[in-house]
Structure formats: structure tokens, C-alpha cells
Coordinates of C-alpha atoms in Angstrom, one line a residue:
X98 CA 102.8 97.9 92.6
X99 CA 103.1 95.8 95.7
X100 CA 100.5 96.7 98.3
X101 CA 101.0 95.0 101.9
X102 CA 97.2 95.4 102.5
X103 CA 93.8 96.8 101.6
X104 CA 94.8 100.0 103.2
X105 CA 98.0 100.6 101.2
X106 CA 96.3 99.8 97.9
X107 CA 93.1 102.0 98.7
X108 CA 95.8 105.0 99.2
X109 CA 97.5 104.3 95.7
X110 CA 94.4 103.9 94.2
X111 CA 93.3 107.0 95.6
X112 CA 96.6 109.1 95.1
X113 CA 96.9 107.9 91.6
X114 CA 93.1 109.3 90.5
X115 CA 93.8 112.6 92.2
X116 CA 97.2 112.6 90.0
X117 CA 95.3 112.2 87.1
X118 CA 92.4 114.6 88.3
X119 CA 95.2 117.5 89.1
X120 CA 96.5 116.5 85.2
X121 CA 93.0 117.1 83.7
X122 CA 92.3 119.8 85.4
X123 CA 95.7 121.8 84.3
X124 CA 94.8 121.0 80.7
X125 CA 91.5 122.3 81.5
X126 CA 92.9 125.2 82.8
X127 CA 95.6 125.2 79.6
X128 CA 92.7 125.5 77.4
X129 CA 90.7 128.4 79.1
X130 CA 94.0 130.8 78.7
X131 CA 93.3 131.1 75.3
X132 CA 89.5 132.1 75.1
X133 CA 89.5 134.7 73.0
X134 CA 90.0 132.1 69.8
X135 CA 86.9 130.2 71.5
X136 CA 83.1 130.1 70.9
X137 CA 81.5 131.3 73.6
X138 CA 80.0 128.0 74.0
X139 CA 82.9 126.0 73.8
X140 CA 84.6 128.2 76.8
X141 CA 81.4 127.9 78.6
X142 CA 81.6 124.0 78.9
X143 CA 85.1 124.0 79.8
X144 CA 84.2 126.1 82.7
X145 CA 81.5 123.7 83.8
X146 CA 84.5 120.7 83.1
X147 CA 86.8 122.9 85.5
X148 CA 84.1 123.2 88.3
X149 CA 83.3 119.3 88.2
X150 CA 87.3 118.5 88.2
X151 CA 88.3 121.0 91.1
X152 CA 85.2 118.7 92.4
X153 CA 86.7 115.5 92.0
X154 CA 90.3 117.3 93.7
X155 CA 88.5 118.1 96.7
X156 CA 86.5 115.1 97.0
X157 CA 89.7 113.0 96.3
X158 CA 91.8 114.5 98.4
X159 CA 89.1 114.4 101.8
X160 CA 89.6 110.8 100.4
X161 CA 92.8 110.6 100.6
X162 CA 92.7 112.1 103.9
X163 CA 90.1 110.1 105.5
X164 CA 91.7 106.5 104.0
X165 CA 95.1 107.9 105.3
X166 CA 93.9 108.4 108.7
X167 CA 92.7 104.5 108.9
X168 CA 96.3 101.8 109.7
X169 CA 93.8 99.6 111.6
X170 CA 92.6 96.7 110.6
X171 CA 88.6 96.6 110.9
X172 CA 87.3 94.1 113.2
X173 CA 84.8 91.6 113.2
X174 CA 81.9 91.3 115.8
X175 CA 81.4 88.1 115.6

């Protein structure tokens, strides 16, 4: 990866954790299909693990959003 400035990398950086966010959260989501060879328990945590990850989406992609939104280099007030 060759980022032109701290902007570009923040976006890769970014993009790349909500790939691998969206990833978990579709295994999460693989597991969950098949409840009914589950303890209760077991299906129960992977439900809390699915509301933290669609979490992290959301929070990652406002991220992604904001970060996008920002080609200017900050200035100094010197």
C-alpha cells in the first residue's frame, strides 16, 4: 500500500476494518442459522457478538464517512 498522505491512509485503514467487521459479522450471522443444534446460551452470546459488530459497521462506516469528507490539509495557527 502506497498512501500519498495521512488522509489516504486513514481511509484504507478505515475501509479495511469495516471489511473485516462486515466478514465477522456474516460468520456471526452464519452461525445463528443453525440454532436449533445450539445451547441456548451459546446462541444467546452470539446475539450479543452480532449487536456489538453491526456496532462497529455503523460506527466504521460514519468513520469512513466523516474521514472521506476531509481532502484538506489541517492548518496550523501559528
Amino acid at each position: 500500500m502506497a498512501c500519498g498522505n495521512v488522509y489516504d491512509s486513514g481511509r484504507f485503514s478505515i475501509r479495511h476494518s469495516l471489511s473485516k467487521a462486515t466478514r465477522f459479522f456474516d460468520l456471526i450471522e452464519k452461525h445463528l442459522q443453525n440454532t436449533s443444534t445450539l445451547p441456548k446460551s451459546i446462541t444467546g452470546a452470539l446475539r450479543d457478538c452480532q449487536y456489538l459488530a453491526q456496532l462497529n459497521i455503523n460506527f466504521l462506516s460514519n468513520s469512513f464517512r466523516a474521514v472521506n469528507g476531509t481532502d484538506k490539509k489541517l492548518i496550523s495557527k501559528s
